[in-house]
């Protein structure tokens, strides 16, 4: 993959993705490649991409190379609608490389187009296991964000159930993800979101609550924030 580097972007990306000592992205490094550029290159080359190429890119120390691998995998998976074996191989490959899907943007762009789509007509225990027992916050975030596909199909149960599992999670990246998915579920069924919040808003982290109620009218937001 031939990607155009822009060294002037590196410092800003490192700050944005919290790569300093003790931060969630500690040690990650960047080439300075903008996401639209990466997407454009992947669109032109994914058909020639092999799993060996994906492995090489996912093992790269550079964030943008891992991003490119995930974007290519999404293309392979989404174009394999009639090839269940290839789709399953993509899913298994994805799950065996979660240690390389190690920042929130990598999780959020890849998990629901792959895992969410795969599980749409299958048992979803995997996502509950990731939420409960994920070895990293990234695996736990995969557990909740993958339910975006279900929400878009009007299937809200898993989002609310996994939100309950993660309700008291201490990390703000999980709190934000749970709040985001609750908000998306609320767009489909506001009364159900309000019922969920009525019994939980006083105990859930403030960050999670703020994300969940972001689209509520001002007076309703104030009501939940004051509970």
Tab-separated table of C-alpha atoms in Angstrom:
chain	number	residue	atom	x	y	z
A	1	UNK	CA	0.000	0.000	0.000
A	2	UNK	CA	1.468	3.358	-1.070
A	3	UNK	CA	0.351	5.996	1.422
A	4	UNK	CA	1.364	9.641	1.378
A	5	UNK	CA	3.017	10.648	4.630
A	6	UNK	CA	2.689	14.118	6.123
A	7	UNK	CA	5.182	14.495	8.992
A	8	UNK	CA	3.511	17.732	10.078
A	9	UNK	CA	0.499	15.694	11.207
A	10	UNK	CA	2.387	13.313	13.482
A	11	UNK	CA	2.596	15.441	16.629
A	12	UNK	CA	-1.087	16.349	16.549
A	13	UNK	CA	-2.145	12.737	16.001
A	14	UNK	CA	0.028	11.559	18.870
A	15	UNK	CA	-1.665	14.057	21.188
A	16	UNK	CA	-5.166	13.295	19.911
A	17	UNK	CA	-4.804	9.538	20.385
A	18	UNK	CA	-3.140	9.891	23.807
A	19	UNK	CA	0.163	8.171	23.127
A	20	UNK	CA	2.108	9.644	26.033
A	21	UNK	CA	3.404	7.690	29.053
A	22	UNK	CA	0.528	6.224	31.043
A	23	UNK	CA	-2.086	7.217	28.470
A	24	UNK	CA	-4.364	4.705	26.759
A	25	UNK	CA	-2.470	4.856	23.458
A	26	UNK	CA	0.985	4.770	25.011
A	27	UNK	CA	3.686	3.820	22.528
A	28	UNK	CA	1.564	4.091	19.374
A	29	UNK	CA	3.305	5.923	16.543
A	30	UNK	CA	2.070	7.606	13.383
A	31	UNK	CA	3.226	8.225	9.847
A	32	UNK	CA	1.037	11.304	9.465
A	33	UNK	CA	-1.442	9.926	6.905
A	34	UNK	CA	-4.951	11.335	6.795
A	35	UNK	CA	-7.842	8.870	6.999
A	36	UNK	CA	-9.369	9.834	3.601
A	37	UNK	CA	-6.024	9.094	1.969
A	38	UNK	CA	-5.900	5.660	3.628
A	39	UNK	CA	-9.478	4.903	2.592
A	40	UNK	CA	-8.749	5.903	-0.996
A	41	UNK	CA	-5.730	3.623	-1.249
A	42	UNK	CA	-7.582	0.698	0.325
A	43	UNK	CA	-10.521	1.113	-2.069
A	44	UNK	CA	-8.112	0.617	-4.958
A	45	UNK	CA	-6.182	-2.360	-3.629
A	46	UNK	CA	-8.340	-4.456	-1.303
A	47	UNK	CA	-9.180	-7.012	-4.033
A	48	UNK	CA	-5.505	-7.986	-4.260
A	49	UNK	CA	-5.065	-8.061	-0.478
A	50	UNK	CA	-4.316	-11.442	1.102
A	51	UNK	CA	-4.502	-12.480	4.734
A	52	UNK	CA	-0.713	-12.451	4.712
A	53	UNK	CA	-0.849	-8.764	3.758
A	54	UNK	CA	-3.393	-8.128	6.512
A	55	UNK	CA	-1.155	-9.885	9.017
A	56	UNK	CA	1.838	-7.801	7.996
A	57	UNK	CA	-0.077	-4.523	8.262
A	58	UNK	CA	-1.740	-5.377	11.559
A	59	UNK	CA	1.644	-6.233	13.036
A	60	UNK	CA	3.010	-2.846	11.985
A	61	UNK	CA	4.078	-0.404	14.662
A	62	UNK	CA	2.346	2.358	12.699
A	63	UNK	CA	-1.247	3.194	13.504
A	64	UNK	CA	-2.159	3.995	9.906
A	65	UNK	CA	-0.974	0.597	8.669
A	66	UNK	CA	-3.219	-1.162	11.167
A	67	UNK	CA	-6.050	1.113	10.100
A	68	UNK	CA	-5.466	0.201	6.450
A	69	UNK	CA	-5.547	-3.517	7.281
A	70	UNK	CA	-8.880	-3.161	9.061
A	71	UNK	CA	-10.385	-1.110	6.245
A	72	UNK	CA	-9.271	-3.769	3.753
A	73	UNK	CA	-10.757	-6.511	5.939
A	74	UNK	CA	-14.091	-4.684	6.021
A	75	UNK	CA	-14.086	-4.565	2.215
A	76	UNK	CA	-13.251	-8.263	1.940
A	77	UNK	CA	-15.938	-9.194	4.455
A	78	UNK	CA	-18.668	-6.953	3.054
A	79	UNK	CA	-18.102	-8.155	-0.520
A	80	UNK	CA	-18.228	-11.827	0.524
A	81	UNK	CA	-21.983	-11.955	1.160
A	82	UNK	CA	-22.309	-15.286	-0.667
A	83	UNK	CA	-19.111	-16.787	0.747
A	84	UNK	CA	-19.811	-17.774	4.360
A	85	UNK	CA	-16.444	-19.511	4.698
A	86	UNK	CA	-14.529	-16.365	3.757
A	87	UNK	CA	-16.653	-14.285	6.095
A	88	UNK	CA	-15.992	-16.690	8.942
A	89	UNK	CA	-12.285	-16.586	8.192
A	90	UNK	CA	-12.390	-12.770	8.426
A	91	UNK	CA	-14.171	-12.963	11.783
A	92	UNK	CA	-11.732	-15.502	13.201
A	93	UNK	CA	-8.790	-13.485	11.916
A	94	UNK	CA	-10.243	-10.342	13.487
A	95	UNK	CA	-10.773	-11.992	16.859
A	96	UNK	CA	-7.260	-13.449	16.863
A	97	UNK	CA	-5.759	-9.981	16.369
A	98	UNK	CA	-7.613	-7.879	18.918
A	99	UNK	CA	-4.267	-7.050	20.508
A	100	UNK	CA	-3.527	-5.028	17.360
A	101	UNK	CA	-6.932	-3.290	17.306
A	102	UNK	CA	-5.649	-1.097	20.056
A	103	UNK	CA	-7.180	2.338	19.882
A	104	UNK	CA	-10.749	3.595	19.886
A	105	UNK	CA	-10.844	4.580	16.213
A	106	UNK	CA	-9.610	1.143	15.137
A	107	UNK	CA	-12.293	-0.504	17.264
A	108	UNK	CA	-15.124	1.789	16.237
A	109	UNK	CA	-14.607	1.639	12.483
A	110	UNK	CA	-14.161	-2.124	12.309
A	111	UNK	CA	-16.087	-4.058	14.939
A	112	UNK	CA	-19.681	-3.553	13.905
A	113	UNK	CA	-19.143	-3.852	10.119
A	114	UNK	CA	-17.452	-7.205	10.772
A	115	UNK	CA	-18.525	-8.759	14.085
A	116	UNK	CA	-21.881	-7.022	14.259
A	117	UNK	CA	-22.807	-8.035	10.731
A	118	UNK	CA	-21.599	-11.600	11.262
A	119	UNK	CA	-23.625	-12.013	14.449
A	120	UNK	CA	-26.792	-10.432	13.102
A	121	UNK	CA	-28.419	-13.847	12.613
A	122	UNK	CA	-26.337	-15.770	15.180
A	123	UNK	CA	-25.860	-16.283	18.900
A	124	UNK	CA	-24.251	-13.190	20.418
A	125	UNK	CA	-22.681	-14.633	23.551
A	126	UNK	CA	-19.273	-13.626	22.196
A	127	UNK	CA	-20.021	-9.945	22.716
A	128	UNK	CA	-21.139	-10.512	26.307
A	129	UNK	CA	-17.925	-12.442	26.966
A	130	UNK	CA	-15.842	-9.617	25.533
A	131	UNK	CA	-17.682	-7.038	27.642
A	132	UNK	CA	-17.336	-9.080	30.833
A	133	UNK	CA	-13.953	-10.722	30.402
A	134	UNK	CA	-12.114	-8.763	27.709
A	135	UNK	CA	-8.394	-8.648	28.437
A	136	UNK	CA	-8.200	-4.979	27.431
A	137	UNK	CA	-10.505	-1.978	27.271
A	138	UNK	CA	-10.398	-2.419	23.494
A	139	UNK	CA	-11.944	-5.889	23.671
A	140	UNK	CA	-14.552	-4.581	26.095
A	141	UNK	CA	-15.281	-1.664	23.767
A	142	UNK	CA	-15.668	-4.131	20.874
A	143	UNK	CA	-18.317	-5.870	22.983
A	144	UNK	CA	-20.579	-2.807	23.157
A	145	UNK	CA	-19.800	-1.013	19.895
A	146	UNK	CA	-20.455	-4.144	17.817
A	147	UNK	CA	-24.117	-3.827	18.813
A	148	UNK	CA	-24.399	-0.786	16.532
A	149	UNK	CA	-25.340	-3.142	13.707
A	150	UNK	CA	-28.196	-4.567	15.774
A	151	UNK	CA	-29.427	-1.079	16.674
A	152	UNK	CA	-29.502	-0.132	13.006
A	153	UNK	CA	-31.737	-3.153	12.439
A	154	UNK	CA	-34.041	-2.155	15.294
A	155	UNK	CA	-32.701	-4.850	17.638
A	156	UNK	CA	-31.984	-3.080	20.915
A	157	UNK	CA	-31.886	-5.812	23.567
A	158	UNK	CA	-28.163	-6.544	23.371
A	159	UNK	CA	-27.180	-2.884	23.613
A	160	UNK	CA	-29.124	-2.407	26.839
A	161	UNK	CA	-27.952	-5.707	28.316
A	162	UNK	CA	-24.278	-5.092	27.564
A	163	UNK	CA	-24.647	-1.510	28.812
A	164	UNK	CA	-25.734	-3.008	32.134
A	165	UNK	CA	-22.627	-5.189	32.212
A	166	UNK	CA	-20.404	-2.133	31.694
A	167	UNK	CA	-22.498	0.307	33.734
A	168	UNK	CA	-19.844	0.876	36.410
A	169	UNK	CA	-16.747	0.618	34.237
A	170	UNK	CA	-14.053	3.039	35.456
A	171	UNK	CA	-12.486	3.952	32.103
A	172	UNK	CA	-13.897	6.943	30.262
A	173	UNK	CA	-13.413	5.290	26.847
A	174	UNK	CA	-15.845	2.560	27.888
A	175	UNK	CA	-18.188	5.073	29.499
A	176	UNK	CA	-18.264	7.124	26.299
A	177	UNK	CA	-18.873	4.052	24.144
A	178	UNK	CA	-21.738	2.817	26.334
A	179	UNK	CA	-23.323	6.277	26.432
A	180	UNK	CA	-22.969	6.587	22.661
A	181	UNK	CA	-24.658	3.241	22.002
A	182	UNK	CA	-27.434	4.013	24.487
A	183	UNK	CA	-28.025	7.284	22.671
A	184	UNK	CA	-28.209	5.445	19.344
A	185	UNK	CA	-30.675	2.956	20.824
A	186	UNK	CA	-32.694	5.877	22.166
A	187	UNK	CA	-33.068	7.277	18.667
A	188	UNK	CA	-34.967	4.078	17.845
A	189	UNK	CA	-36.934	3.879	21.092
A	190	UNK	CA	-36.682	6.910	23.369
A	191	UNK	CA	-39.166	5.536	25.890
A	192	UNK	CA	-37.010	2.460	26.403
A	193	UNK	CA	-33.882	4.558	26.911
A	194	UNK	CA	-35.731	6.747	29.414
A	195	UNK	CA	-36.931	3.675	31.285
A	196	UNK	CA	-33.354	2.373	31.397
A	197	UNK	CA	-32.054	5.697	32.681
A	198	UNK	CA	-34.848	6.131	35.229
A	199	UNK	CA	-33.451	3.243	37.264
A	200	UNK	CA	-29.750	3.728	36.557
A	201	UNK	CA	-28.879	7.393	35.911
A	202	UNK	CA	-28.060	8.110	39.554
A	203	UNK	CA	-25.417	5.349	39.647
A	204	UNK	CA	-23.900	5.460	36.158
A	205	UNK	CA	-20.745	7.509	35.534
A	206	UNK	CA	-21.420	11.133	34.604
A	207	UNK	CA	-19.591	10.799	31.279
A	208	UNK	CA	-21.736	7.824	30.261
A	209	UNK	CA	-24.922	9.652	31.238
A	210	UNK	CA	-23.996	12.816	29.349
A	211	UNK	CA	-23.366	10.843	26.172
A	212	UNK	CA	-26.629	8.908	26.560
A	213	UNK	CA	-28.821	12.004	27.002
A	214	UNK	CA	-27.046	14.252	24.512
A	215	UNK	CA	-30.043	14.401	22.141
A	216	UNK	CA	-32.683	14.923	24.831
A	217	UNK	CA	-34.408	18.330	25.186
A	218	UNK	CA	-32.687	20.678	27.630
A	219	UNK	CA	-35.206	20.233	30.442
A	220	UNK	CA	-35.064	16.450	30.223
A	221	UNK	CA	-31.255	16.458	30.215
A	222	UNK	CA	-31.310	18.677	33.289
A	223	UNK	CA	-33.700	16.300	35.036
A	224	UNK	CA	-31.378	13.333	34.584
A	225	UNK	CA	-28.246	15.259	35.481
A	226	UNK	CA	-29.827	16.417	38.736
A	227	UNK	CA	-31.012	12.954	39.842
